[in-house]
XYZ file of C-alpha atoms in Angstrom:
264
model
C -10.372 -19.902 -32.629
C -8.778 -22.230 -30.071
C -5.535 -20.230 -30.004
C -7.357 -16.958 -29.478
C -9.476 -18.286 -26.642
C -6.478 -19.919 -24.845
C -4.385 -16.805 -25.205
C -7.146 -14.746 -23.613
C -7.386 -17.243 -20.768
C -3.636 -17.357 -20.339
C -3.354 -13.610 -20.239
C -6.084 -13.390 -17.629
C -4.387 -16.118 -15.515
C -0.965 -14.445 -15.868
C -2.314 -11.015 -14.879
C -4.201 -12.532 -11.899
C -1.049 -14.325 -10.710
C 0.985 -11.105 -11.101
C -1.549 -9.069 -9.172
C -1.601 -11.595 -6.330
C 2.236 -11.501 -6.261
C 2.241 -7.700 -6.171
C -0.163 -7.706 -3.217
C 1.936 -10.262 -1.395
C 5.166 -8.294 -2.013
C 3.626 -5.023 -0.707
C 2.243 -6.719 2.460
C 5.413 -8.711 3.173
C 7.499 -5.584 2.816
C 5.467 -3.652 5.421
C 4.956 -6.648 7.642
C 8.628 -7.709 7.636
C 9.780 -4.200 8.480
C 7.507 -3.923 11.484
C 8.410 -7.520 12.650
C 12.146 -6.890 12.249
C 11.872 -3.749 14.412
C 10.231 -5.764 17.242
C 12.606 -8.664 16.824
C 15.529 -6.381 17.196
C 14.186 -5.410 20.625
C 13.245 -8.866 21.857
C 16.494 -10.522 20.742
C 18.273 -8.561 23.438
C 16.673 -10.838 26.017
C 18.576 -13.834 24.586
C 22.020 -12.301 25.384
C 23.623 -11.440 28.718
C 23.169 -7.857 29.681
C 26.464 -6.122 30.415
C 24.703 -4.001 33.029
C 23.833 -7.156 35.015
C 27.495 -8.132 35.065
C 28.485 -4.658 36.246
C 25.818 -4.813 38.934
C 27.092 -8.140 40.086
C 30.669 -6.846 40.648
C 29.479 -3.614 42.155
C 27.338 -5.554 44.639
C 30.341 -7.673 45.633
C 32.560 -4.623 46.091
C 29.905 -2.866 48.128
C 29.587 -5.928 50.370
C 33.277 -6.114 50.950
C 33.599 -2.362 51.680
C 30.565 -2.314 53.931
C 31.844 -5.118 56.242
C 35.086 -4.031 57.813
C 35.426 -7.240 59.829
C 35.484 -9.495 56.824
C 38.548 -11.736 56.713
C 40.942 -12.342 53.880
C 39.682 -15.970 53.579
C 36.171 -14.675 53.114
C 37.352 -12.269 50.325
C 39.067 -15.137 48.497
C 35.956 -17.317 48.901
C 33.739 -14.649 47.275
C 32.728 -15.766 43.773
C 34.660 -13.844 41.212
C 32.421 -14.666 38.245
C 28.671 -13.932 37.823
C 26.371 -16.893 37.531
C 25.914 -18.329 34.037
C 23.341 -16.573 31.960
C 20.146 -18.434 31.058
C 17.514 -16.568 28.972
C 13.880 -16.749 30.199
C 11.751 -19.297 28.520
C 9.247 -16.645 27.496
C 12.017 -14.784 25.673
C 13.080 -17.941 23.826
C 9.494 -18.655 22.779
C 8.794 -15.134 21.628
C 11.917 -14.894 19.530
C 11.323 -18.319 18.096
C 7.842 -17.366 16.997
C 8.900 -13.890 15.668
C 11.957 -15.067 13.753
C 10.060 -17.988 12.277
C 7.327 -15.557 11.215
C 9.947 -13.305 9.652
C 11.565 -16.183 7.769
C 8.242 -17.354 6.409
C 7.280 -13.771 5.393
C 10.563 -13.321 3.527
C 10.145 -16.727 1.889
C 6.699 -15.623 0.623
C 8.303 -12.489 -0.835
C 10.847 -14.606 -2.635
C 8.195 -17.015 -4.009
C 6.042 -14.044 -5.076
C 8.895 -12.638 -7.070
C 9.473 -16.081 -8.657
C 5.793 -16.273 -9.384
C 5.911 -13.130 -11.462
C 8.774 -14.586 -13.425
C 6.918 -17.893 -13.971
C 3.818 -16.015 -15.225
C 5.874 -13.937 -17.647
C 7.738 -16.961 -18.867
C 4.610 -18.975 -19.398
C 3.083 -16.281 -21.585
C 6.290 -15.851 -23.588
C 6.554 -19.540 -24.247
C 2.940 -20.291 -25.086
C 2.501 -17.156 -27.218
C 5.577 -16.942 -29.467
C 4.843 -14.335 -32.192
C 7.137 -16.014 -34.762
C 5.004 -19.160 -34.894
C 1.749 -19.580 -36.729
C -1.450 -20.359 -34.728
C -1.490 -24.049 -35.664
C 2.098 -24.403 -34.217
C 1.277 -22.332 -31.089
C -1.659 -24.614 -30.176
C 0.363 -27.756 -29.352
C 3.036 -25.697 -27.588
C 0.338 -24.127 -25.409
C -1.374 -27.487 -24.770
C 2.021 -28.996 -23.754
C 2.853 -26.295 -21.189
C -0.726 -25.995 -19.938
C -0.560 -29.635 -19.176
C 2.625 -28.949 -17.246
C 0.951 -26.278 -15.208
C -1.744 -28.708 -14.174
C 0.583 -31.663 -13.695
C 2.933 -29.748 -11.373
C 0.054 -28.075 -9.470
C 1.173 -24.499 -10.081
C -2.292 -23.106 -9.247
C -2.016 -24.819 -5.813
C 1.427 -23.211 -5.338
C -0.137 -19.805 -5.956
C -2.886 -20.522 -3.444
C -0.234 -21.637 -0.886
C 1.509 -18.260 -0.823
C -1.326 -16.385 0.884
C -1.740 -19.291 3.282
C 1.919 -19.100 4.302
C 1.489 -15.361 4.766
C -1.464 -15.965 7.096
C 0.561 -18.500 9.033
C 3.337 -15.930 9.424
C 0.842 -13.416 10.780
C -0.574 -15.939 13.214
C 2.929 -16.706 14.539
C 3.557 -12.968 14.948
C 0.330 -12.477 16.973
C 1.155 -15.528 19.189
C 4.618 -14.080 19.974
C 3.127 -10.591 20.502
C 0.658 -11.913 23.089
C 3.415 -13.744 24.987
C 5.696 -10.684 24.836
C 3.062 -8.291 26.169
C 2.056 -10.755 28.893
C 5.524 -10.328 30.458
C 5.544 -6.501 29.925
C 2.268 -5.061 30.992
C -1.052 -6.831 31.816
C -3.241 -3.919 30.770
C -1.768 -3.738 27.336
C -1.864 -7.507 27.142
C -5.582 -7.559 27.955
C -6.422 -4.964 25.238
C -4.361 -6.839 22.597
C -5.529 -10.345 23.489
C -9.177 -9.173 23.312
C -8.726 -7.915 19.766
C -6.535 -10.943 18.656
C -9.227 -13.271 20.050
C -12.012 -11.420 18.212
C -10.063 -11.352 14.933
C -9.234 -15.085 15.353
C -12.884 -15.957 15.880
C -13.933 -13.952 12.797
C -11.154 -15.645 10.787
C -12.322 -19.072 11.968
C -15.901 -18.287 10.919
C -14.737 -17.085 7.466
C -12.721 -20.298 7.010
C -15.684 -22.536 7.892
C -18.484 -20.682 6.242
C -17.999 -22.285 2.750
C -18.390 -25.717 4.289
C -21.882 -24.969 5.616
C -23.029 -22.317 3.138
C -21.862 -23.101 -0.421
C -22.900 -19.709 -1.734
C -20.724 -17.870 0.779
C -18.373 -15.400 -0.884
C -15.984 -15.634 2.076
C -13.249 -18.139 2.307
C -9.646 -18.370 3.627
C -6.583 -19.919 2.005
C -6.503 -22.678 4.544
C -9.372 -24.253 2.628
C -8.985 -24.846 -1.119
C -10.933 -22.357 -3.212
C -12.132 -25.136 -5.551
C -12.714 -27.661 -2.822
C -16.473 -27.662 -2.709
C -19.120 -28.690 -5.278
C -22.620 -27.378 -5.495
C -24.729 -30.079 -3.895
C -27.838 -31.469 -5.413
C -29.974 -29.662 -2.803
C -28.271 -26.412 -3.848
C -29.329 -27.125 -7.342
C -32.914 -26.781 -6.244
C -32.581 -23.064 -5.548
C -34.475 -20.625 -7.839
C -31.257 -18.802 -8.755
C -29.507 -21.924 -10.078
C -32.708 -23.085 -11.657
C -32.841 -19.990 -13.832
C -29.090 -20.543 -14.680
C -28.971 -24.270 -15.370
C -32.501 -24.713 -16.653
C -35.240 -27.199 -15.943
C -32.985 -30.303 -16.273
C -30.760 -29.018 -13.450
C -33.767 -28.248 -11.304
C -34.948 -31.837 -11.649
C -31.497 -33.353 -10.894
C -32.172 -36.044 -8.310
C -30.565 -35.816 -4.977
C -29.555 -39.462 -5.112
C -27.196 -38.894 -8.034
C -24.263 -38.718 -5.682
C -20.864 -37.175 -5.991
C -20.131 -38.402 -9.500
C -23.103 -36.566 -10.998
C -22.243 -33.457 -9.038
C -18.609 -33.516 -10.048
C -19.485 -33.947 -13.763
C -22.540 -31.626 -13.984
C -22.194 -28.955 -11.331
C -20.014 -25.909 -10.971
C -16.885 -25.837 -8.779
C -16.954 -22.989 -6.339
């Protein structure tokens, strides 16, 4: 009975991890392609432009030809080299944000691929067909303890959080990039980015104030909130937990809640 129940739970967990990894791989593939295309354009601002060098020499030649009274000493005193190139600070900032975003996105793709391998390996090790159920039980308990001890579920939760961070860095660089290109386009984009950021902030904070909120973001732990004693007074939870839960005193504190309430 124990082996059957644990195998079902492990299969569900493995499939959930693999589905999460598949979604991350699809998103990172599309996102990285779009980001790399923009980074290929912006990186040109970090290198000297050959046209600027040509324009510098042409301007000097034109100045010498236009002034027929210029002396030989003046010609020799004319600088023969263009001034040293220094990229704009905005270009350095944009490229730093975009390339950091790209590196984080590719790292998420690598970790998602490894997560699929970890999930398959866990199922293969904990469910060996050549062993009897009473031998598989301690093997499963041993590796399940390792999953908890090394915080593998937290690592799974960290992947979407890193992906969100990569997206925020991209939006930050995009806003700076458009500010130096066209103010009309910048205004349209910053309006939408601000609105999306406000909605994301509300989604992130909603579980703190409303424990029954189905919305959450990966910057807050999914299992980080307990149902409070006041929430236990709700009719919905009363019908689920029964009369004893309904009469649970508010003064029981965190220990009672941690031991007797659901984690959400």
